[in-house]
Short mmCIF file of C-alpha atoms in Angstrom, two decimals:
data_model
loop_
_atom_site.label_atom_id
_atom_site.label_comp_id
_atom_site.label_asym_id
_atom_site.label_seq_id
_atom_site.Cartn_x
_atom_site.Cartn_y
_atom_site.Cartn_z
CA UNK A 1 0.00 0.01 0.00
CA UNK A 2 1.17 3.54 -0.73
CA UNK A 3 1.49 6.19 1.90
CA UNK A 4 -1.82 8.01 2.44
CA UNK A 5 -3.46 6.67 -0.70
CA UNK A 6 -4.48 3.69 -2.75
CA UNK A 7 -1.87 1.22 -3.83
CA UNK A 8 -0.50 1.68 -7.34
CA UNK A 9 -1.78 -1.01 -9.68
CA UNK A 10 0.95 -2.86 -11.52
CA UNK A 11 0.40 -3.41 -15.25
CA UNK A 12 -0.82 -6.72 -16.57
CA UNK A 13 1.94 -9.12 -17.64
CA UNK A 14 3.00 -8.59 -21.24
CA UNK A 15 3.93 -11.35 -23.72
CA UNK A 16 7.42 -12.74 -23.13
CA UNK A 17 8.56 -11.58 -26.55
CA UNK A 18 7.96 -7.90 -25.71
CA UNK A 19 7.99 -7.28 -21.96
CA UNK A 20 6.57 -3.89 -20.92
CA UNK A 21 8.52 -1.97 -18.28
CA UNK A 22 7.56 1.53 -19.33
CA UNK A 23 4.72 2.32 -16.93
CA UNK A 24 5.89 5.25 -14.77
CA UNK A 25 3.60 4.13 -11.97
CA UNK A 26 5.86 1.18 -11.18
CA UNK A 27 7.44 1.93 -7.84
CA UNK A 28 11.26 1.86 -7.62
CA UNK A 29 13.72 1.10 -10.41
CA UNK A 30 12.62 -0.85 -13.48
CA UNK A 31 15.66 -2.70 -14.78
CA UNK A 32 15.89 -3.59 -18.48
CA UNK A 33 19.44 -4.98 -18.38
CA UNK A 34 20.25 -6.93 -15.24
CA UNK A 35 23.86 -7.54 -16.23
CA UNK A 36 24.83 -3.90 -16.65
CA UNK A 37 22.19 -2.44 -14.28
CA UNK A 38 20.50 -0.37 -16.97
CA UNK A 39 17.07 0.92 -16.02
CA UNK A 40 14.07 2.13 -18.00
CA UNK A 41 14.86 5.63 -16.73
CA UNK A 42 18.34 5.38 -18.25
CA UNK A 43 16.86 4.53 -21.65
CA UNK A 44 14.39 7.44 -21.43
CA UNK A 45 17.22 9.79 -20.47
CA UNK A 46 19.18 8.64 -23.51
CA UNK A 47 16.20 9.51 -25.71
CA UNK A 48 15.87 12.97 -24.14
CA UNK A 49 19.60 13.58 -24.64
CA UNK A 50 19.25 12.86 -28.35
CA UNK A 51 20.51 9.26 -28.41
CA UNK A 52 17.38 8.06 -30.16
CA UNK A 53 18.93 5.36 -32.34
CA UNK A 54 19.15 1.90 -30.74
CA UNK A 55 22.87 1.88 -31.55
CA UNK A 56 23.44 5.24 -29.88
CA UNK A 57 21.25 4.36 -26.92
CA UNK A 58 23.27 1.17 -26.45
CA UNK A 59 26.54 3.10 -26.29
CA UNK A 60 25.06 5.77 -24.00
CA UNK A 61 23.63 3.31 -21.47
CA UNK A 62 25.82 0.18 -22.02
CA UNK A 63 22.61 -1.83 -22.49
CA UNK A 64 23.34 -5.03 -24.38
CA UNK A 65 27.11 -4.85 -23.88
CA UNK A 66 27.38 -7.60 -21.28
CA UNK A 67 28.06 -11.28 -21.87
CA UNK A 68 24.59 -12.04 -23.24
CA UNK A 69 24.93 -9.19 -25.80
CA UNK A 70 21.35 -8.07 -25.22
CA UNK A 71 19.66 -11.44 -25.53
CA UNK A 72 17.70 -10.78 -22.32
CA UNK A 73 17.54 -7.00 -22.48
CA UNK A 74 17.02 -5.96 -26.09
CA UNK A 75 13.23 -6.50 -25.98
CA UNK A 76 12.54 -4.45 -22.82
CA UNK A 77 15.00 -1.71 -23.81
CA UNK A 78 13.55 -1.32 -27.29
CA UNK A 79 10.07 -1.21 -25.77
CA UNK A 80 11.07 1.68 -23.54
CA UNK A 81 12.82 3.51 -26.39
CA UNK A 82 9.85 2.97 -28.72
CA UNK A 83 7.49 4.42 -26.14
CA UNK A 84 9.78 7.36 -25.42
CA UNK A 85 9.88 8.25 -29.12
CA UNK A 86 6.16 7.75 -29.68
CA UNK A 87 6.69 4.96 -32.21
CA UNK A 88 4.83 1.73 -32.82
CA UNK A 89 6.11 -1.61 -31.50
CA UNK A 90 8.42 -3.16 -34.10
CA UNK A 91 9.55 0.15 -35.60
CA UNK A 92 13.02 -0.17 -34.08
CA UNK A 93 15.55 -2.90 -34.83
CA UNK A 94 17.85 -4.42 -32.23
CA UNK A 95 21.40 -3.04 -32.09
CA UNK A 96 24.34 -5.01 -33.37
CA UNK A 97 25.51 -7.82 -31.12
CA UNK A 98 28.83 -9.62 -31.09
CA UNK A 99 29.25 -13.38 -31.12
CA UNK A 100 28.70 -15.62 -29.37
CA UNK A 101 25.02 -14.58 -29.27
CA UNK A 102 24.28 -18.26 -28.88
CA UNK A 103 26.38 -20.07 -26.23
CA UNK A 104 29.45 -21.90 -27.53
CA UNK A 105 31.08 -24.77 -25.67
CA UNK A 106 34.59 -24.07 -24.40
CA UNK A 107 35.68 -27.27 -26.12
CA UNK A 108 34.81 -25.77 -29.49
CA UNK A 109 37.08 -22.81 -28.78
CA UNK A 110 40.00 -24.36 -26.93
CA UNK A 111 39.90 -27.97 -28.08
CA UNK A 112 43.27 -29.52 -28.91
CA UNK A 113 42.21 -31.58 -31.91
CA UNK A 114 41.39 -28.73 -34.28
CA UNK A 115 43.03 -30.25 -37.35
CA UNK A 116 43.21 -28.62 -40.76
CA UNK A 117 39.73 -27.17 -40.51
CA UNK A 118 40.57 -24.62 -37.79
CA UNK A 119 42.19 -22.18 -40.22
CA UNK A 120 41.25 -21.89 -43.90
CA UNK A 121 44.10 -22.85 -46.23
CA UNK A 122 44.68 -21.40 -49.68
CA UNK A 123 45.83 -23.60 -52.52
CA UNK A 124 47.99 -22.44 -55.40
CA UNK A 125 46.87 -22.81 -59.03
CA UNK A 126 49.42 -25.64 -59.41
CA UNK A 127 48.03 -27.65 -56.45
CA UNK A 128 46.64 -30.52 -58.55
CA UNK A 129 50.01 -31.05 -60.26
CA UNK A 130 51.84 -31.22 -56.92
CA UNK A 131 49.38 -33.83 -55.68
CA UNK A 132 49.77 -35.85 -58.86
CA UNK A 133 53.55 -35.80 -58.31
CA UNK A 134 53.20 -37.17 -54.76
CA UNK A 135 54.02 -34.01 -52.82
CA UNK A 136 53.73 -33.90 -49.04
CA UNK A 137 52.15 -30.59 -48.05
CA UNK A 138 52.70 -28.13 -45.21
CA UNK A 139 50.71 -25.09 -44.20
CA UNK A 140 52.90 -22.01 -44.55
CA UNK A 141 51.81 -18.39 -44.52
CA UNK A 142 48.19 -19.46 -44.85
CA UNK A 143 48.89 -21.59 -47.94
CA UNK A 144 49.20 -25.30 -48.55
CA UNK A 145 52.64 -25.69 -50.09
CA UNK A 146 54.60 -28.78 -51.25
CA UNK A 147 57.15 -29.52 -48.51
CA UNK A 148 58.94 -32.34 -50.35
CA UNK A 149 58.46 -35.05 -52.97
CA UNK A 150 59.53 -38.29 -51.27
CA UNK A 151 60.71 -41.45 -52.95
CA UNK A 152 59.70 -44.75 -51.35
CA UNK A 153 61.29 -45.07 -47.89
CA UNK A 154 62.70 -41.53 -47.77
CA UNK A 155 62.40 -39.29 -44.74
CA UNK A 156 61.87 -35.54 -44.94
CA UNK A 157 65.57 -34.92 -44.31
CA UNK A 158 66.72 -37.39 -46.94
CA UNK A 159 64.28 -36.20 -49.63
CA UNK A 160 64.87 -32.48 -49.08
CA UNK A 161 68.68 -32.89 -49.13
CA UNK A 162 68.44 -34.91 -52.37
CA UNK A 163 66.26 -32.23 -53.94
CA UNK A 164 68.55 -29.41 -52.81
CA UNK A 165 71.65 -31.12 -54.14
CA UNK A 166 69.94 -31.68 -57.46
CA UNK A 167 69.16 -27.98 -57.75
CA UNK A 168 72.81 -27.13 -56.99
CA UNK A 169 74.02 -29.41 -59.79
CA UNK A 170 71.14 -29.65 -62.31
CA UNK A 171 67.78 -27.77 -62.42
CA UNK A 172 64.58 -27.70 -60.41
CA UNK A 173 61.18 -26.01 -60.35
CA UNK A 174 59.38 -24.68 -57.29
CA UNK A 175 55.92 -23.13 -56.90
CA UNK A 176 56.22 -19.49 -55.74
CA UNK A 177 52.63 -18.48 -56.41
CA UNK A 178 52.29 -17.72 -52.69
CA UNK A 179 54.54 -14.64 -52.99
CA UNK A 180 52.70 -11.36 -52.47
CA UNK A 181 52.26 -9.55 -55.77
CA UNK A 182 51.27 -5.91 -56.11
CA UNK A 183 50.83 -3.60 -59.08
CA UNK A 184 51.81 -0.02 -58.19
CA UNK A 185 51.01 2.49 -60.92
CA UNK A 186 50.48 6.19 -61.46
CA UNK A 187 52.48 9.37 -62.08
CA UNK A 188 53.84 9.28 -58.49
CA UNK A 189 54.40 5.51 -58.27
CA UNK A 190 58.20 5.91 -58.18
CA UNK A 191 58.01 8.57 -55.48
CA UNK A 192 55.68 6.39 -53.43
CA UNK A 193 58.01 3.39 -53.51
CA UNK A 194 61.02 5.63 -52.87
CA UNK A 195 59.39 6.68 -49.59
CA UNK A 196 58.36 3.12 -48.73
CA UNK A 197 61.63 1.22 -49.29
CA UNK A 198 64.93 1.94 -47.58
CA UNK A 199 66.88 1.66 -50.85
CA UNK A 200 66.72 3.69 -54.05
CA UNK A 201 63.76 2.97 -56.29
CA UNK A 202 63.47 6.13 -58.39
CA UNK A 203 66.78 5.34 -60.12
CA UNK A 204 65.65 1.82 -61.13
CA UNK A 205 65.65 1.58 -64.98
CA UNK A 206 62.64 0.27 -66.86
CA UNK A 207 63.00 -3.48 -67.42
CA UNK A 208 65.04 -4.12 -64.30
CA UNK A 209 64.35 -5.46 -60.79
CA UNK A 210 65.88 -4.53 -57.46
CA UNK A 211 65.92 -6.16 -54.05
CA UNK A 212 63.94 -3.99 -51.62
CA UNK A 213 63.55 -3.78 -47.84
CA UNK A 214 60.86 -1.91 -45.96
CA UNK A 215 60.64 -0.94 -42.28
CA UNK A 216 57.83 -0.44 -39.85
CA UNK A 217 57.30 3.00 -38.36
CA UNK A 218 59.39 1.99 -35.34
CA UNK A 219 62.48 1.22 -37.47
CA UNK A 220 62.17 -2.57 -37.30
CA UNK A 221 62.42 -4.51 -40.57
CA UNK A 222 58.95 -5.43 -41.81
CA UNK A 223 59.54 -7.32 -45.08
CA UNK A 224 61.76 -7.75 -48.11
CA UNK A 225 61.11 -8.64 -51.74
CA UNK A 226 61.68 -7.38 -55.27
CA UNK A 227 60.59 -4.22 -57.07
CA UNK A 228 60.42 -4.43 -60.88
CA UNK A 229 59.95 -1.38 -63.07
CA UNK A 230 57.69 -2.16 -66.02
CA UNK A 231 57.32 1.45 -67.22
CA UNK A 232 58.12 4.95 -65.96
CA UNK A 233 54.85 4.98 -64.04
CA UNK A 234 54.28 1.28 -63.30
CA UNK A 235 55.96 -1.24 -60.96
CA UNK A 236 55.48 -4.91 -60.14
CA UNK A 237 56.26 -5.60 -56.47
CA UNK A 238 56.70 -8.99 -54.80
CA UNK A 239 56.66 -9.62 -51.06
CA UNK A 240 57.19 -12.62 -48.81
CA UNK A 241 54.30 -15.06 -48.63
CA UNK A 242 53.61 -14.48 -44.92
CA UNK A 243 53.67 -10.67 -45.06
CA UNK A 244 51.73 -10.09 -48.30
CA UNK A 245 48.56 -8.99 -46.53
CA UNK A 246 50.41 -6.70 -44.12
CA UNK A 247 52.39 -5.03 -46.91
CA UNK A 248 49.29 -4.37 -49.02
CA UNK A 249 47.39 -2.94 -46.05
CA UNK A 250 50.35 -0.70 -45.26
CA UNK A 251 50.52 0.51 -48.87
CA UNK A 252 46.80 1.27 -48.86
CA UNK A 253 47.05 3.19 -45.59
CA UNK A 254 49.94 5.26 -46.89
CA UNK A 255 48.18 6.18 -50.12
CA UNK A 256 44.83 6.94 -48.50
CA UNK A 257 45.82 8.45 -45.14
CA UNK A 258 49.48 9.47 -44.88
CA UNK A 259 50.22 10.59 -48.46
CA UNK A 260 46.86 11.30 -50.14
CA UNK A 261 48.53 13.88 -52.39
CA UNK A 262 50.40 11.16 -54.31
CA UNK A 263 48.80 10.06 -57.57
CA UNK A 264 49.29 6.34 -57.23
CA UNK A 265 47.11 3.21 -57.33
CA UNK A 266 47.88 -0.01 -55.41
CA UNK A 267 46.35 -3.25 -56.73
CA UNK A 268 46.98 -6.60 -55.06
CA UNK A 269 47.57 -9.45 -57.52
CA UNK A 270 48.64 -12.21 -55.12
CA UNK A 271 45.92 -14.69 -56.10
CA UNK A 272 45.41 -13.27 -59.58
CA UNK A 273 48.95 -14.27 -60.63
CA UNK A 274 50.68 -17.66 -60.48
CA UNK A 275 54.43 -18.09 -60.50
CA UNK A 276 57.11 -20.76 -60.76
CA UNK A 277 60.79 -20.52 -59.81
CA UNK A 278 63.09 -22.23 -62.33
CA UNK A 279 66.58 -22.54 -60.85
CA UNK A 280 69.84 -24.40 -61.19
CA UNK A 281 72.86 -24.43 -63.51
CA UNK A 282 70.71 -25.77 -66.39
CA UNK A 283 67.83 -23.33 -65.84
CA UNK A 284 68.70 -21.28 -68.95
CA UNK A 285 68.64 -24.38 -71.13
CA UNK A 286 65.12 -25.20 -69.91
CA UNK A 287 63.94 -21.61 -70.35
CA UNK A 288 65.33 -21.45 -73.88
CA UNK A 289 63.38 -24.58 -74.83
CA UNK A 290 60.25 -23.07 -73.22
CA UNK A 291 60.28 -19.71 -75.03
CA UNK A 292 61.84 -20.86 -78.31
CA UNK A 293 62.09 -17.95 -80.75
CA UNK A 294 59.80 -15.73 -78.67
CA UNK A 295 62.70 -14.23 -76.69
CA UNK A 296 66.46 -14.23 -76.34
CA UNK A 297 67.29 -15.48 -72.85
CA UNK A 298 71.07 -15.36 -73.13
CA UNK A 299 73.01 -13.74 -70.30
CA UNK A 300 73.55 -10.61 -72.41
CA UNK A 301 69.92 -10.25 -73.43
CA UNK A 302 68.44 -11.20 -70.02
CA UNK A 303 71.04 -10.38 -67.32
CA UNK A 304 70.65 -10.82 -63.60
CA UNK A 305 67.72 -8.76 -62.16
CA UNK A 306 66.23 -8.09 -65.61
CA UNK A 307 62.60 -8.67 -66.68
CA UNK A 308 60.97 -9.55 -69.98
CA UNK A 309 57.31 -9.86 -70.99
CA UNK A 310 56.84 -12.39 -73.78
CA UNK A 311 53.93 -14.21 -75.43
CA UNK A 312 54.19 -17.93 -76.12
CA UNK A 313 51.52 -18.91 -78.61
CA UNK A 314 48.86 -16.85 -76.83
CA UNK A 315 50.31 -17.39 -73.33
CA UNK A 316 51.41 -14.05 -71.77
CA UNK A 317 54.48 -14.70 -69.63
CA UNK A 318 56.56 -12.42 -67.44
CA UNK A 319 60.15 -13.58 -66.81
CA UNK A 320 62.04 -12.15 -63.85
CA UNK A 321 65.67 -13.16 -63.56
CA UNK A 322 65.90 -13.43 -59.80
CA UNK A 323 66.97 -16.25 -57.49
CA UNK A 324 66.34 -17.29 -53.87
CA UNK A 325 68.59 -20.36 -54.06
CA UNK A 326 71.98 -18.86 -54.97
CA UNK A 327 71.88 -20.50 -58.40
CA UNK A 328 71.01 -19.18 -61.84
CA UNK A 329 67.29 -18.61 -61.60
CA UNK A 330 64.13 -17.20 -63.13
CA UNK A 331 60.61 -16.55 -61.91
CA UNK A 332 57.86 -17.22 -64.45
CA UNK A 333 54.67 -15.24 -63.76
CA UNK A 334 51.31 -15.70 -65.52
CA UNK A 335 47.67 -14.94 -64.82
CA UNK A 336 46.29 -17.70 -62.62
CA UNK A 337 43.95 -19.02 -65.31
CA UNK A 338 47.00 -19.79 -67.45
CA UNK A 339 48.82 -21.73 -64.69
CA UNK A 340 47.98 -25.22 -66.02
CA UNK A 341 49.23 -24.32 -69.48
CA UNK A 342 52.47 -22.87 -68.09
CA UNK A 343 53.07 -25.99 -65.98
CA UNK A 344 52.52 -28.40 -68.86
CA UNK A 345 54.70 -26.39 -71.23
CA UNK A 346 57.51 -26.04 -68.69
CA UNK A 347 57.54 -29.71 -67.74
CA UNK A 348 57.56 -30.70 -71.43
CA UNK A 349 60.46 -28.31 -72.11
CA UNK A 350 62.37 -29.39 -69.01
CA UNK A 351 62.10 -33.17 -69.10
CA UNK A 352 64.80 -33.63 -71.79
CA UNK A 353 67.13 -31.49 -69.67
CA UNK A 354 66.31 -33.32 -66.42
CA UNK A 355 63.99 -30.83 -64.74
CA UNK A 356 62.72 -31.99 -61.33
CA UNK A 357 60.36 -30.62 -58.70
CA UNK A 358 61.60 -29.55 -55.28
CA UNK A 359 59.77 -28.51 -52.13
CA UNK A 360 59.84 -25.88 -49.44
CA UNK A 361 62.27 -27.79 -47.19
CA UNK A 362 64.86 -28.02 -49.98
CA UNK A 363 64.45 -24.31 -50.61
CA UNK A 364 65.09 -23.72 -46.92
CA UNK A 365 68.41 -25.59 -47.11
CA UNK A 366 69.46 -23.66 -50.21
CA UNK A 367 68.62 -20.23 -48.81
CA UNK A 368 70.27 -20.91 -45.42
CA UNK A 369 73.48 -21.91 -47.21
CA UNK A 370 73.30 -18.67 -49.21
CA UNK A 371 72.43 -16.51 -46.19
CA UNK A 372 69.06 -15.31 -47.52
CA UNK A 373 66.38 -14.17 -45.06
CA UNK A 374 62.88 -15.38 -44.20
CA UNK A 375 60.48 -14.69 -41.35
CA UNK A 376 62.78 -16.62 -39.04
CA UNK A 377 65.23 -13.71 -39.26
CA UNK A 378 62.76 -10.90 -40.11
CA UNK A 379 60.94 -11.76 -36.91
CA UNK A 380 59.52 -8.38 -35.88
CA UNK A 381 62.49 -7.61 -33.60
CA UNK A 382 65.41 -7.17 -36.00
CA UNK A 383 66.85 -4.00 -37.53
CA UNK A 384 68.78 -3.50 -40.76
CA UNK A 385 72.04 -3.66 -38.78
CA UNK A 386 70.92 -6.84 -36.99
CA UNK A 387 70.44 -8.49 -40.38
CA UNK A 388 73.75 -7.12 -41.78
CA UNK A 389 71.68 -5.19 -44.36
CA UNK A 390 72.43 -1.61 -43.37
CA UNK A 391 74.32 -1.13 -46.64
CA UNK A 392 71.02 -1.10 -48.51
CA UNK A 393 69.72 2.01 -46.74
CA UNK A 394 69.98 5.27 -48.69
CA UNK A 395 71.65 8.12 -46.80
CA UNK A 396 69.71 10.91 -48.47
CA UNK A 397 65.95 11.12 -48.55
CA UNK A 398 63.18 10.00 -46.21
CA UNK A 399 61.56 6.58 -45.95
CA UNK A 400 59.17 4.87 -43.57
CA UNK A 401 60.89 4.08 -40.28
CA UNK A 402 64.07 6.07 -40.96
CA UNK A 403 63.86 8.43 -37.92
CA UNK A 404 63.43 5.56 -35.48
CA UNK A 405 66.04 3.38 -37.23
CA UNK A 406 68.68 6.05 -36.60
CA UNK A 407 68.30 5.87 -32.82
CA UNK A 408 71.55 5.09 -31.07
CA UNK A 409 70.28 1.88 -29.57
CA UNK A 410 69.41 0.47 -33.00
CA UNK A 411 73.10 0.36 -33.96
CA UNK A 412 74.41 -0.85 -30.59
CA UNK A 413 77.32 -3.27 -31.31
CA UNK A 414 76.05 -5.50 -28.53
CA UNK A 415 72.80 -6.14 -30.40
CA UNK A 416 72.73 -9.64 -31.88
CA UNK A 417 73.75 -9.61 -35.56
CA UNK A 418 73.26 -12.18 -38.33
CA UNK A 419 75.96 -14.84 -38.62
CA UNK A 420 76.44 -18.23 -40.20
CA UNK A 421 77.08 -21.26 -38.00
CA UNK A 422 78.72 -24.59 -38.86
CA UNK A 423 78.68 -27.62 -36.55
CA UNK A 424 82.24 -28.55 -35.54
CA UNK A 425 81.56 -32.21 -34.84
CA UNK A 426 78.76 -32.88 -37.32
CA UNK A 427 75.99 -32.87 -34.73
CA UNK A 428 72.74 -31.40 -36.11
CA UNK A 429 71.88 -27.86 -35.05
CA UNK A 430 68.47 -26.99 -33.66
CA UNK A 431 66.53 -23.82 -34.48
CA UNK A 432 65.86 -21.89 -31.31
CA UNK A 433 69.00 -23.08 -29.50
CA UNK A 434 70.77 -20.41 -27.46
CA UNK A 435 74.34 -19.37 -28.25
CA UNK A 436 76.55 -19.43 -25.17
CA UNK A 437 80.26 -19.28 -24.46
CA UNK A 438 80.58 -22.14 -21.99
CA UNK A 439 82.11 -25.42 -23.09
CA UNK A 440 79.50 -27.30 -21.13
CA UNK A 441 75.94 -26.43 -20.22
CA UNK A 442 75.60 -24.32 -17.09
CA UNK A 443 72.17 -23.26 -15.77
CA UNK A 444 71.37 -19.54 -16.11
CA UNK A 445 74.38 -18.86 -18.32
CA UNK A 446 73.84 -15.54 -20.17
CA UNK A 447 72.77 -16.06 -23.75
CA UNK A 448 74.72 -14.38 -26.54
CA UNK A 449 72.04 -14.96 -29.17
CA UNK A 450 70.12 -17.79 -30.75
CA UNK A 451 69.84 -20.00 -33.83
CA UNK A 452 67.14 -18.76 -36.20
CA UNK A 453 67.24 -21.40 -38.98
CA UNK A 454 69.08 -24.70 -39.32
CA UNK A 455 69.60 -27.52 -41.79
CA UNK A 456 72.20 -29.52 -43.71
CA UNK A 457 74.47 -27.94 -46.31
CA UNK A 458 73.69 -29.40 -49.76
CA UNK A 459 77.36 -28.78 -50.73
CA UNK A 460 79.37 -29.95 -47.71
CA UNK A 461 76.83 -32.18 -45.97
CA UNK A 462 77.63 -30.46 -42.67
CA UNK A 463 74.94 -29.14 -40.30
CA UNK A 464 74.68 -25.39 -40.82
CA UNK A 465 72.53 -22.59 -39.46
CA UNK A 466 71.87 -18.89 -39.40
CA UNK A 467 71.73 -17.11 -36.07
CA UNK A 468 71.75 -13.78 -34.30
CA UNK A 469 74.87 -13.31 -32.17
CA UNK A 470 76.03 -10.40 -30.00
CA UNK A 471 79.41 -8.86 -30.99
CA UNK A 472 79.23 -10.88 -34.18
CA UNK A 473 82.03 -9.09 -36.02
CA UNK A 474 84.68 -9.86 -33.40
CA UNK A 475 83.46 -13.41 -32.97
CA UNK A 476 83.44 -14.33 -36.69
CA UNK A 477 86.03 -17.04 -37.27
CA UNK A 478 85.85 -18.23 -33.67
CA UNK A 479 83.69 -20.81 -31.93
CA UNK A 480 80.72 -20.72 -29.60
CA UNK A 481 78.21 -23.28 -28.34
CA UNK A 482 74.61 -23.83 -29.40
CA UNK A 483 72.75 -25.17 -26.38
CA UNK A 484 69.20 -26.45 -26.01
CA UNK A 485 68.80 -27.90 -22.50
CA UNK A 486 65.19 -28.91 -23.13
CA UNK A 487 66.31 -31.29 -25.87
CA UNK A 488 69.68 -32.13 -24.32
CA UNK A 489 71.78 -30.50 -27.04
CA UNK A 490 75.08 -28.65 -26.51
CA UNK A 491 77.10 -28.32 -29.71
CA UNK A 492 80.31 -26.49 -30.57
CA UNK A 493 79.85 -24.36 -33.67
CA UNK A 494 82.13 -22.16 -35.79
CA UNK A 495 80.94 -18.63 -36.45
CA UNK A 496 81.20 -17.72 -40.16
CA UNK A 497 79.83 -15.18 -42.60
CA UNK A 498 76.07 -15.58 -43.21
CA UNK A 499 76.71 -16.26 -46.91
CA UNK A 500 78.26 -19.74 -46.87
CA UNK A 501 77.98 -20.42 -50.61
CA UNK A 502 79.28 -18.45 -53.58
CA UNK A 503 79.89 -15.20 -51.65
CA UNK A 504 80.71 -13.26 -54.86
CA UNK A 505 77.40 -14.21 -56.47
CA UNK A 506 79.02 -15.58 -59.61
CA UNK A 507 76.51 -18.41 -60.05
CA UNK A 508 73.39 -16.23 -60.03
CA UNK A 509 75.02 -13.92 -62.58
CA UNK A 510 76.44 -16.63 -64.81
#
């Protein structure tokens, strides 16, 4: 009963689908959201303050922002807001909710046996040919890629070493369709790339390629790849497979937000273009058989880091003379719909010369021996100096990350720097092992760096690795120990130059 008068009559129960809590005669607070303690009065205040949209009301009151995302409160809250605005029931739609709107079992989120269906995998346009050739696949950078092509009874180590040795002595083909590919065009395309990469791009002649490195805003190396100039106002850029998305998003942000005055267009072509790497001492012989009279592929006509666009009986083909193996090499780029035709033509041209397929693991052995970088070294923590690549940075002119890269700490000689490592006793090296000075493992011994990538040299057969080592210059030529107490490994290694094969680059230029 009310004080000095008749008791206030509560309203009749409303249907469960649209509960009514708007009657001002209800004594006390009328809650519409029990999780965030939002009342009917709060919703009416939001309407009076001008937050009349359900989305704005939600942000003003926090209604529907709790764990149920409005499942229990949207109906009452919309009823109050509808009444406050003088609308009819059903005129307002519920605000956006975030998943899980319907409860999800923890096992579905954190289960261990997620398998290949947990993350979507992209397949290259040559996928069916790899499967037909018996490839074993691995997920890398979001793609399914051929890891190796085993013979009966071969292990991964045996097959990949055989493939790598064959590339060093003969010729092999590898699917590089996963590389990021970007068309950069417009009157200011050269200026745009000059600001983006640490090295000179504006001086790049038409018909030539150049190795390029880009930094993040904080001066840390973000990615590397090639920049090819197709015309004065058009470039064809390739990135690493894992960083393709990040690089494209960075380019788009720079053109739209940071440098909107530049007249340049960025178009991603990663999945629109397929590519094969043809590499090895006999690569030119295979390429000559492939193109026939359509192009001169001699060393004089197509030198190292040159590019040619040719047409082979209606098949448009872009040939880049680049190499990630340390051998004579070419990348063959076509539109993805022409990938089957390119594969069939290349295999037919290469079989008389002995062309064989090789996988990602063999490529890893070849690039470690040559000292080339991947995400294991460009790991989000390394600078140009850490990677022994400071020589590529231009001294004049601005580029992304330059101010931060010039900080004193970025060139500290005690920062770990890229080195090559060779096992002294033939014991295999383990990626992730710490580099220490002690001749035997001692707990809590200060680490001097770590092994980033490891494998077996296709040339010498010795275990080799790349690593980041403090005071690398003074330690080159000496020995240190690679220790991994979790796996019981403590190995004496010799510190050498990162490029352990053909340091003068004579084979790629031959």
